[in-house]
Short mmCIF file of C-alpha atoms and ligand atoms in Angstrom, two decimals:
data_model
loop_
_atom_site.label_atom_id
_atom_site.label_comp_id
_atom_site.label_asym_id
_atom_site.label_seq_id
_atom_site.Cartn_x
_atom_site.Cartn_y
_atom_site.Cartn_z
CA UNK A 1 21.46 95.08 -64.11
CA UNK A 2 20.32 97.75 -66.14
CA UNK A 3 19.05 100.81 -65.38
CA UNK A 4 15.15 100.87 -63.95
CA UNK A 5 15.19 97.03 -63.85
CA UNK A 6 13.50 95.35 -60.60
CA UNK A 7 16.54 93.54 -58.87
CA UNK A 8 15.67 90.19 -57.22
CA UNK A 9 15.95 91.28 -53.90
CA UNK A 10 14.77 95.47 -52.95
CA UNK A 11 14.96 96.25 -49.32
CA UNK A 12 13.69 100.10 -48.67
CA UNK A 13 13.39 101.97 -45.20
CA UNK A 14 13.30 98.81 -43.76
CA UNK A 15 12.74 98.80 -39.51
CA UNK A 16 12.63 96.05 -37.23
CA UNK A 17 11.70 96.62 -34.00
CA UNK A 18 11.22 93.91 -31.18
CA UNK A 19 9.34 94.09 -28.13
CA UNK A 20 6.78 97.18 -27.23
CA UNK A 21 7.12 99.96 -24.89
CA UNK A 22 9.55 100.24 -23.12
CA UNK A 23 11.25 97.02 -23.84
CA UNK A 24 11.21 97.84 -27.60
CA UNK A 25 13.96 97.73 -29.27
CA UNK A 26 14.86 98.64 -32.71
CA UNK A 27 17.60 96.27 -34.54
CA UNK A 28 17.20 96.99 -38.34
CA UNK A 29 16.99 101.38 -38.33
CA UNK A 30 16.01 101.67 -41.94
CA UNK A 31 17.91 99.25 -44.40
CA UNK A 32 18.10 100.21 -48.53
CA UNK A 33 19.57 97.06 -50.25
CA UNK A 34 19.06 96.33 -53.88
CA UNK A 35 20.54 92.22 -54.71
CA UNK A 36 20.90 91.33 -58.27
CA UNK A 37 19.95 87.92 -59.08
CA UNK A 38 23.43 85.95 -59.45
CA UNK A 39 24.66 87.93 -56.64
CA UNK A 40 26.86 86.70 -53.51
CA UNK A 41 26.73 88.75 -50.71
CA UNK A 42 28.59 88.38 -47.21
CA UNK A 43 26.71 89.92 -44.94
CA UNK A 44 29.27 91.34 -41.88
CA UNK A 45 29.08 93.22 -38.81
CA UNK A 46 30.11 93.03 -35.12
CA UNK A 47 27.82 90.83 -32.64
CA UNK A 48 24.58 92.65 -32.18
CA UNK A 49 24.39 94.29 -35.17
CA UNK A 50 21.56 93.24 -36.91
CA UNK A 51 22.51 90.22 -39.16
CA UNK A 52 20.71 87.57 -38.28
CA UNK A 53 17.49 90.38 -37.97
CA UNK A 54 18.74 91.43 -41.92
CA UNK A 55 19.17 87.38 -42.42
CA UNK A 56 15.60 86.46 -41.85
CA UNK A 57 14.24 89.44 -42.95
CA UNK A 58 15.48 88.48 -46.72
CA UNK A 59 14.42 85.02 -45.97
CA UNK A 60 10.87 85.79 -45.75
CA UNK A 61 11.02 83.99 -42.24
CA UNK A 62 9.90 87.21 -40.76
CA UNK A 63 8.10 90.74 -41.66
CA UNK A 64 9.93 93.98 -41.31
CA UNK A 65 7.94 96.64 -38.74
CA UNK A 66 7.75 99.04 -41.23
CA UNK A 67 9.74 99.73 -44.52
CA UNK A 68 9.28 97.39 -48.16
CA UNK A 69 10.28 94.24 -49.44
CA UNK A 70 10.00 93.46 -52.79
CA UNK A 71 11.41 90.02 -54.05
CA UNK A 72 10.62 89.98 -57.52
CA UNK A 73 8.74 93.39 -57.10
CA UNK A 74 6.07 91.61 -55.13
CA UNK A 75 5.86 93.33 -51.76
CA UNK A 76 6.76 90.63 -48.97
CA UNK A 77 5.71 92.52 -46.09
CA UNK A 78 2.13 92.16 -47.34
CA UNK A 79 2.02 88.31 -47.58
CA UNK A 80 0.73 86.59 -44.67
CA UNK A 81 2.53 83.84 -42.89
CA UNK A 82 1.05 81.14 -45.22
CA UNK A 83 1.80 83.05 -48.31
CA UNK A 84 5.57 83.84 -47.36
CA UNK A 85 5.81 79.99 -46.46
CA UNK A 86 5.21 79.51 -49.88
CA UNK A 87 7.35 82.26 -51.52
CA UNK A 88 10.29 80.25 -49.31
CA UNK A 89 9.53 76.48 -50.12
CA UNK A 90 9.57 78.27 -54.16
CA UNK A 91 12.76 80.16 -54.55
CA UNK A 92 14.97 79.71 -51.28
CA UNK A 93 17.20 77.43 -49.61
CA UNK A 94 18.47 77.74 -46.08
CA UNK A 95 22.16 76.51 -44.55
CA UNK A 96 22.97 77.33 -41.42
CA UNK A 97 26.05 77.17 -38.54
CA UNK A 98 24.71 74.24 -36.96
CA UNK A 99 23.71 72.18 -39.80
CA UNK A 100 20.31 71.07 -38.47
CA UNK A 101 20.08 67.86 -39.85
CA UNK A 102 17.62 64.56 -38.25
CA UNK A 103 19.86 62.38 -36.41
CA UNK A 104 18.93 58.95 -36.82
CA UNK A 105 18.04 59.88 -40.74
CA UNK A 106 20.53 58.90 -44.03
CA UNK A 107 21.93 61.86 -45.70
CA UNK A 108 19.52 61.20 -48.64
CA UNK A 109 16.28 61.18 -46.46
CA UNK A 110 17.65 64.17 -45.37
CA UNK A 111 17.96 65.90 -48.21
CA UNK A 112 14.91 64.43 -49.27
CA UNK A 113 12.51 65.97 -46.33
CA UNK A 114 12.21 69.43 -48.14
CA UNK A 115 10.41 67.73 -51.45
CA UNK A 116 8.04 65.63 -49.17
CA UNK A 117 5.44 68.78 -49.49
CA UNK A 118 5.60 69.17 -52.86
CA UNK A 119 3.60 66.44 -53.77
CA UNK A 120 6.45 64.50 -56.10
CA UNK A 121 6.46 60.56 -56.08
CA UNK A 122 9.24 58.74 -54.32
CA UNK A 123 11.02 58.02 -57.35
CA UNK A 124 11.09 61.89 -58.03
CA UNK A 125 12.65 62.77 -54.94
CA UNK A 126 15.34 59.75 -54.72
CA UNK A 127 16.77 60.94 -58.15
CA UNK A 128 16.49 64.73 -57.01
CA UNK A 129 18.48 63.74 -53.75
CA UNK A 130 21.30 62.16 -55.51
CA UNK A 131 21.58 64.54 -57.87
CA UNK A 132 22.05 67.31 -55.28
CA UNK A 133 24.21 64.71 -53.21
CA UNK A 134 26.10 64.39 -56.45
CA UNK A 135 26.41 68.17 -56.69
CA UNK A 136 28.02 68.68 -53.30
CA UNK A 137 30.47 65.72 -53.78
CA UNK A 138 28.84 63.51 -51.68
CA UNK A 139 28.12 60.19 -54.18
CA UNK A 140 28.32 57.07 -51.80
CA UNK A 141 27.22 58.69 -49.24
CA UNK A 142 23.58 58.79 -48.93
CA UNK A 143 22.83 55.88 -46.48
CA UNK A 144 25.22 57.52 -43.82
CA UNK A 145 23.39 59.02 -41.30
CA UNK A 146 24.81 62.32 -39.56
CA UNK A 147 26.47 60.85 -37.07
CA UNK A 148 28.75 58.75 -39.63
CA UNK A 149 29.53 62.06 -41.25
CA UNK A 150 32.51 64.68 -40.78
CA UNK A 151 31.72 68.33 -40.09
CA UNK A 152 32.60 69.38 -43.19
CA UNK A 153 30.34 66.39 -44.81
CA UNK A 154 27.30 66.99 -42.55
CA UNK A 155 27.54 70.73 -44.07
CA UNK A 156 27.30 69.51 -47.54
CA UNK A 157 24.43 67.40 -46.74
CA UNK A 158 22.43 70.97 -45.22
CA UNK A 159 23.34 71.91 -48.55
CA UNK A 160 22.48 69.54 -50.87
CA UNK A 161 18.71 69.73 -48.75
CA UNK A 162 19.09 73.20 -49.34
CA UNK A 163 19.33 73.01 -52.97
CA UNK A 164 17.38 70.34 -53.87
CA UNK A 165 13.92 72.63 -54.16
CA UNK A 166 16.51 74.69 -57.05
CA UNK A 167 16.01 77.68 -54.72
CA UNK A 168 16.94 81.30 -56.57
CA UNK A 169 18.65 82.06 -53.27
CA UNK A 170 20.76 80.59 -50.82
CA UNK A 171 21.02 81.99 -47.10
CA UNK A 172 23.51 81.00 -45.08
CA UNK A 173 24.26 81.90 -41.83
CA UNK A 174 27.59 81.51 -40.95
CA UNK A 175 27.84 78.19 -42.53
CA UNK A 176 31.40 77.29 -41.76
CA UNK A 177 30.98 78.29 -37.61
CA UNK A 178 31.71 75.04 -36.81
CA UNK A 179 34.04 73.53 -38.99
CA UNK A 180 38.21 73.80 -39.00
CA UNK A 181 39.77 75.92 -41.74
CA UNK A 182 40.13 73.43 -44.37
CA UNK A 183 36.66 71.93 -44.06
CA UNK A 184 35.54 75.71 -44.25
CA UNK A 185 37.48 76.44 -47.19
CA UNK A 186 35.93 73.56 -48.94
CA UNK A 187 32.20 74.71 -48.28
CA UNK A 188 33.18 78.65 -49.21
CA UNK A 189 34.71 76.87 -52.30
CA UNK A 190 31.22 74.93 -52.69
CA UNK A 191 29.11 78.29 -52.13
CA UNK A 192 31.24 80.00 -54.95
CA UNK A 193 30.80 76.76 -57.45
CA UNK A 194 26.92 76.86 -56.97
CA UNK A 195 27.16 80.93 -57.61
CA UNK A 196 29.68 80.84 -60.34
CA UNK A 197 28.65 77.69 -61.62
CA UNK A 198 24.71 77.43 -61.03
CA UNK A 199 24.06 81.04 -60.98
CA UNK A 200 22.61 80.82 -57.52
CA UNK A 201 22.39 83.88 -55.62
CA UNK A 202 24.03 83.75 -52.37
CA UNK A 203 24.08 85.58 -49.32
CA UNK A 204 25.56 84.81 -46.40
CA UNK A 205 26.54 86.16 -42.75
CA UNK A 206 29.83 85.62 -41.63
CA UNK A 207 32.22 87.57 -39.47
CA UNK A 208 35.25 85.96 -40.72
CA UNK A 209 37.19 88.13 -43.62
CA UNK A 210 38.58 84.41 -45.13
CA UNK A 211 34.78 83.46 -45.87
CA UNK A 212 33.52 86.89 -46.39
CA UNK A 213 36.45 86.87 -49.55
CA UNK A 214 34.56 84.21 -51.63
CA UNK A 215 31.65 86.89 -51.99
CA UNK A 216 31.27 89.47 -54.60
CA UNK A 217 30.26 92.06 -52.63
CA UNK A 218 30.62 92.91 -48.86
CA UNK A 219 28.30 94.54 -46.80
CA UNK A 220 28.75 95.43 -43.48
CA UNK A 221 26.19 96.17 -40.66
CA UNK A 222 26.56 98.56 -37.46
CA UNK A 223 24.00 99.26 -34.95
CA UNK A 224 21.25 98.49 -37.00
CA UNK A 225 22.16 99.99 -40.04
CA UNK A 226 24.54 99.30 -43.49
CA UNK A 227 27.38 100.99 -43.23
CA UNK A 228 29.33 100.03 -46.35
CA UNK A 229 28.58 98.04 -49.61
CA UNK A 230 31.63 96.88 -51.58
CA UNK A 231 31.87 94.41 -54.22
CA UNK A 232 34.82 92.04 -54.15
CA UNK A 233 36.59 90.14 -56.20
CA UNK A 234 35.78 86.60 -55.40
CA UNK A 235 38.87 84.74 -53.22
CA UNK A 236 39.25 81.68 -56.54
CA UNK A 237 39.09 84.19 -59.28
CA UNK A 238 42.24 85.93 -57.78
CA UNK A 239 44.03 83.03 -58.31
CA UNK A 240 43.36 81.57 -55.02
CA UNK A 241 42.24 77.68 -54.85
CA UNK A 242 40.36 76.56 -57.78
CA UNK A 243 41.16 79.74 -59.34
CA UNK A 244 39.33 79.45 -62.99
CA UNK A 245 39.12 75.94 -62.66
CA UNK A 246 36.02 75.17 -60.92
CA UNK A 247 34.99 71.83 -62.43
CA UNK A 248 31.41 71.67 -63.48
CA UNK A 249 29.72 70.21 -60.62
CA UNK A 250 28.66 66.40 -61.30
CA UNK A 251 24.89 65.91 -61.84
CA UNK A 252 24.37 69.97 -62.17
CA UNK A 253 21.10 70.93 -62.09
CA UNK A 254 21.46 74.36 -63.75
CA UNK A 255 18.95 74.27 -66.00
CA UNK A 256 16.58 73.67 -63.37
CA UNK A 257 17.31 76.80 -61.94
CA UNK A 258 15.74 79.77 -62.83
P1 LIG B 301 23.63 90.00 -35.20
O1 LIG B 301 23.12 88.88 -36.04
O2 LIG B 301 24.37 91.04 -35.97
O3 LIG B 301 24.41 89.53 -34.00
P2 LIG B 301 20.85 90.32 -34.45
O4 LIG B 301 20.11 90.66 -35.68
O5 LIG B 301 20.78 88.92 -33.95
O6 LIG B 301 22.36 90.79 -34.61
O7 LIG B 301 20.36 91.25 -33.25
C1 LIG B 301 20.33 92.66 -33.35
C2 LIG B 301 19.81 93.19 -32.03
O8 LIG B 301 18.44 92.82 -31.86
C3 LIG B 301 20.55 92.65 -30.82
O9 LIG B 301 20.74 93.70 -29.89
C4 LIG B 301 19.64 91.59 -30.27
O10 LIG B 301 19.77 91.47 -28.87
C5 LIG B 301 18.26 92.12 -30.64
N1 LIG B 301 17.32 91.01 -30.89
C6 LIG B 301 17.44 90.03 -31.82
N2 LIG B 301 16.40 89.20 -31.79
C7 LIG B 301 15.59 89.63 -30.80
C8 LIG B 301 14.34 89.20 -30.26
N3 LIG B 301 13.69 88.12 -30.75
N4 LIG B 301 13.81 89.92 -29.24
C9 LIG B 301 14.43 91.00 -28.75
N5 LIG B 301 15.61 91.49 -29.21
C10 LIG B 301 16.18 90.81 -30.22
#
């Protein structure tokens, strides 16, 4: 980024403070964070340290008490509820640990459910569902509903549904909680593909050092605050699995994405 240029993502002085009174409590103490767009950021810190607070903060999915947000230099903590709904549906995608996806639904109406308020016709949204199905290695999949579905595949359906919209930014919070350490290395190795490949900006909570080494940059939280900001060489491009190699992910949809 060069110098004087308005990152993606500007975080200044930012406070969060829950509750009033005496019950207040203050979980972000006054956060500086500049993200570049293309960026992939793991997001650390012990339990109680003001992730998840950081985490929904970037998302738009809540207002800091006092500090600025700019996304885009457009000050977020001046949008209403309404208007940060829409800033979300327009340039972000959400995965989280528990993969939140409808039950008795196929993985492409799943994946399908964040278009439906976009106003696109059905055809629209079938083709952008496999394509994003396609992206996350999931062709042949799309009638299976959840339950007919690994861990590990469930995950990449969350994804797909979170990258369908072509969100700038992907949040994730600890997206590979519940899955064994191969499934986990495949979605880290999925994240990195749609950052290195797509250009997707990630960032991600995790307190695991094997995920957190995908990222290219680690920050870590304590007691409200960031107490270091490292970039990293990302796990594959030390030679680890898919080192160099990613394949281009089938059915990209990198030019859609800004
Ligand atoms: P982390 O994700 O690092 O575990 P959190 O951001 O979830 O940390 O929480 C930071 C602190 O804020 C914790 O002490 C937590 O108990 C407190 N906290 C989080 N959410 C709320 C809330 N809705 N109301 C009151 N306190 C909260």
């Amino acid at each position: 980024m060069s110098a004087g240029a308005i990152p993606l993502i500007r975080l200044r002085g930012v406070t969060k403070t829950y509750g009033q009174g005496d019950l207040a409590f203050q979980a972000l103490k006054g956060v500086d964070l500049d993200i570049a767009q293309g960026d992939f950021v793991a997001i650390m810190g012990p339990s109680g340290s003001g992730k998840s607070t950081a985490m929904n903060t970037l998302g738009c999915l809540d207002r800091p008490t006092t500090g600025e947000y700019l996304f885009k230099g457009v000050p977020v903590q001046g949008l209403d509820r309404d208007e940060r709904a829409r800033l979300r549906r327009r340039y972000f995608g959400f995965v989280f640990q528990g993969f939140h996806l409808l039950p008795r639904t196929s993985a492409q109406e799943n994946v399908e459910l964040p278009l439906l308020y976009r106003g696109e016709t059905t055809a629209q949204r079938h083709a952008a569902a496999q394509k994003a199905l396609e992206a996350v290695g999931l062709n042949g999949w799309e009638h299976h509903t959840p339950a007919e579905l690994s861990g590990g595949q469930q995950q990449r359906v969350a994804i797909a549904r979170a990258i369908v919209s072509n969100p700038v930014v992907l949040l994730a919070d600890e997206p590979t909680g519940n899955l064994d350490s191969q499934r986990s290395a495949e979605i880290m190795q999925l994240l990195w593909q749609l950052n290195q490949v797509q250009g997707i900006t990630v960032l991600m909570v995790t307190h695991e050092p094997e995920m957190a080494a995908y990222a290219r940059r680690i920050v870590h939280f304590r007691d409200g605050l960031l107490d270091s900001d490292q970039p990293n060489t990302p796990f594959p491009l030390r030679g680890g699995q898919g080192g160099g190699h990613a394949p281009a992910l089938q059915g990209s949809v990198a030019q859609e994405v800004q």
